Amino acid sequence: MRNPIDVLNSLKSKAKAPTYHYERLYRNLYNPEFYLQAYYNIYAKPGNMTPGTDGQTIDGMGMERIGKLIESLKDHSYRPNPARRTYIKKKNGKMRPLGIPSFDDKLVQEIVRMLLEAIYEPTFSNYSHGFRPNRSCHTALLQLQRNFSGTRWFIEGDIKSFFDNIDHTVLVGILRRRIHDEYFLALIWKFLKAGYLEDWTFHRTYSGTPQGSIISPILSNIYLNEFDRYMEQYMASFRNGARRDKYTPYWKLHEQIRWLEKGKYKPEMWEEMDETARDTALREIREKTALKRQMPAYDPMDTEYKRLQYVRYADDWICGVIGSKADAEKIKLDIKQFLSEELHLELSDEKTLITQAKDKARFLGFEVFASNSDHITTSKNGHKMRSMSGKILLYVSRDKWQKKLLDYSALKITYREGREIFIPTERTYLINGDDLEILNQYNAEIRGIYNYYRIADNVSVLGDFYYVMKYSLFKTFAAKYKTRISRIRKKYGYKRFGVKYPSKSGKAIAYLYDDGFRKDNRMVSAPAMDVIPMVHRNLNSTSLISRLKAERCEWCGAENVPIEMHHVRKIKDLKGKAGWEIVMIGRKRKTMALCRACHDKLHAGKLD
């Protein structure tokens, strides 16, 4: 069987040839090595221990399970299980539906995802950043900041219920342009039409890609790549003028100042002037220079100079328009028409806003606006310039970090004489954890919000967030030990709050985060950073696949036997009472390769 990496590289090498059509993709689903690679890619996610509608989880993974999947795909009897519907809370308080597929379906979907990514990723637009390798919210925001300078209008895009309204026929039609393998396309149809189970009632799916499925992100990017290409063409056609016309009052003053410096007051005259005359001359030059610096060098209202910029992260997108408001309104109307006619998507008129650049638009949780500052900086060559004028600034709003505090139950807001009073509060749901777990949770949440907003131009405002979190931590420890904050601070440290814990070298100390909040444009690699931080996550990748293929039980030592991988959600869930738990804790693994007999005994509580 071919190595999956070699197959994917081969597919990727042909991706940029527009006339190349992919055939015989479905046969890759007969390759056990692809399933092992897919298993390795997704095994560490805690959600794999949540059962789907078939009641199965990742636990018990083995070559026999893979073999049954392959046989069902070969004879085309494979049918994805309907996803188990659940709901998660959105930031606006509403509930978002989430589908939980069975683990066997996740394995097949991961293989499909790898194949689709190899085919389409090299052809995706540079203006697309969501769910893509080496791209993230940060790359989208920094591209916006870099490319949108001088913008006069923002168009904030909002597609109504995008993931629920993807047209299946349009999507498969897009795929069919490059993929000439009807078996492979039929498999994607099966996933799209698998439906979902809610309250033990089956519901068919007529549109959309199920949120929570592994293939939804890549399918959504393939779908919206059509929009990206449309916007690239629109940007090129909208472009007009090589540069703005000069602003006449500015350049008149510029010439007057030059005449004053080199004509009226020639260099040799300065030594002959008395102090009063020199002060008068300098005052005249300074006044005109100050007036000049308040003016733009190039006409910002030049109707012949037009530019359009665009950036997208998943279904969130934003345009920057250098032009009139009428231009922005026409662009919005044209986008609405394209999405409706070509992709059968609806643009929300109420939420797709046209905002003046000096006001604040919203994108990916940041406030975005164009600076009108006249602040003067000096270049390396000694030239003075207004480097901030028209520059795009990214701000973290007070609403965002305040809502985080309320979500964590770390803050209570009261009102006194019409003023908001912030009161840090204890988090009673954490007090049953040990000291280190509580501290780690606070540190993860502080670092989480800082990592996301570290590129903000006003990131230092997170100092206020930190103050509330710090005193919430003090109060949580005080509630845990039924004492006062002053005693907690005396015990754990006034200058640096630290918790002692045992380590291999003796006792170590974990400290509360205190490294400050400075702007930092270095990339954070994770594409989804604005999430609830996970404190405990073991990504130990020690030869998972070779352990599965070795056919050796890691408990009884039996060799040449079928292996089933035993999984636990988190290492901290193990109590350390049974012998097999002690082994897993000692090896810091969430998996153990067991023969079928040992695995059955483990679940029967008889393995020790």
C-alpha angles and dihedrals in degrees: 000000000000119000109257092227091057091049093049093047089051091052091046093051090062097042097096094052100097095201096049115109123201117230135176094025092140093068089069086072088068091062113098090201090066090056091050090050090048090048091052091049096055108022096098096061112107091217089072088077090061109096120236125216089287090059092239128128134181089277112110095029112167146141091270090059090050091049092055091050092051092050092052090051092048094054091037092237091122113120121177114235116244110262119254106245119225133157133235127193117256124215091256091056095255122120123253118207114236127191120215110202123201114263094247088056090049090056093052091043091052090055090049089048092052092050094047092046092052090051101042109024095078090053099048120114122264087231092066118087110159122108093353132128114267092003130103145152087288095057089050093049095045091049088052091050092047099044105033099065112138093022115158100187135028124207109202108204125218122175113196111248092330099182091048095049105048105133109235094207093050091047095051089044089057091048092048092061089072106017116069098180113105093188090058092046090047089055090055089049088055092054092047092050097039092105127200140265120232124171087351090300121121117229124191120227115226098171141007134045116268112257107232096037118118095232097049096087096051092043091050091051091049088051096047093042084081087061091047091054091048090052092049090055091044091051091052094048094045093053112107134168129020093242140343120277116261115265102242099210090053095052092044089057089045091057092044091054091049090050091049092049098043106017116032092028106033117194092250091054095062093073092051094051122097119233095263094052092046091051091049092051093047091047091053092050093045093049093052091044091051090049091049092052090057090060130074115246091218126041108263089194094055101138092197094061114078136166135171126199129186139184131176136196111185105306094339114095139162135194128206115208127198098193140061129317087250088059090052092049091051091049090052091049092049092049091050091052094048094049091048099045102035105029102021091234127138124228114216108236091195095053100032095086132188107215131183108245094236088060122068122270121188125236128162093341095310131108108235124197142146117254119234093189118143091203110148122222130180120235126220088265092054096255117142116229143168094240094170098053109113093356116144114242126200116211133184107224124225089237092065100054092036090055090050090056091049091047090052090047087234094124140053120190121209130173127232120180089340094308126117114242117199114212118185111223136200117256102227094185089067100050095089090064121088121260095263094049091052093048092046091052092054092045092049091052094046093047091043095059092040093050090053097045098034091109092056116115089224097040090134088078086078085079085082090052089050093051092056092045092049094053091042087057091051091050092046091054090045090052091047093054096031094237142109128285092242091061092047091053092047091051099044100032137281099224098035122016107224138174120208119221135171119263137170091268094049123266122001132186127226113202133206110257110270106156095115131234114279127163110263124176096190112123123259102213100213110097093210107048102149094077136112103282117248111218101188117045123146112201096173103157098185104157097304094167095045090051090053093047095044092081090216123128111231091208109043097019095233111160134209091025130127109268129219118193114229112211134193124194095231134001090231088063088070112094096201093231100112120063094240090052090053090052093050092047091048092051092041091230131140090202137063125186108227137173115243094258093053092044091053090048091050093055090044089055092243101109112102 
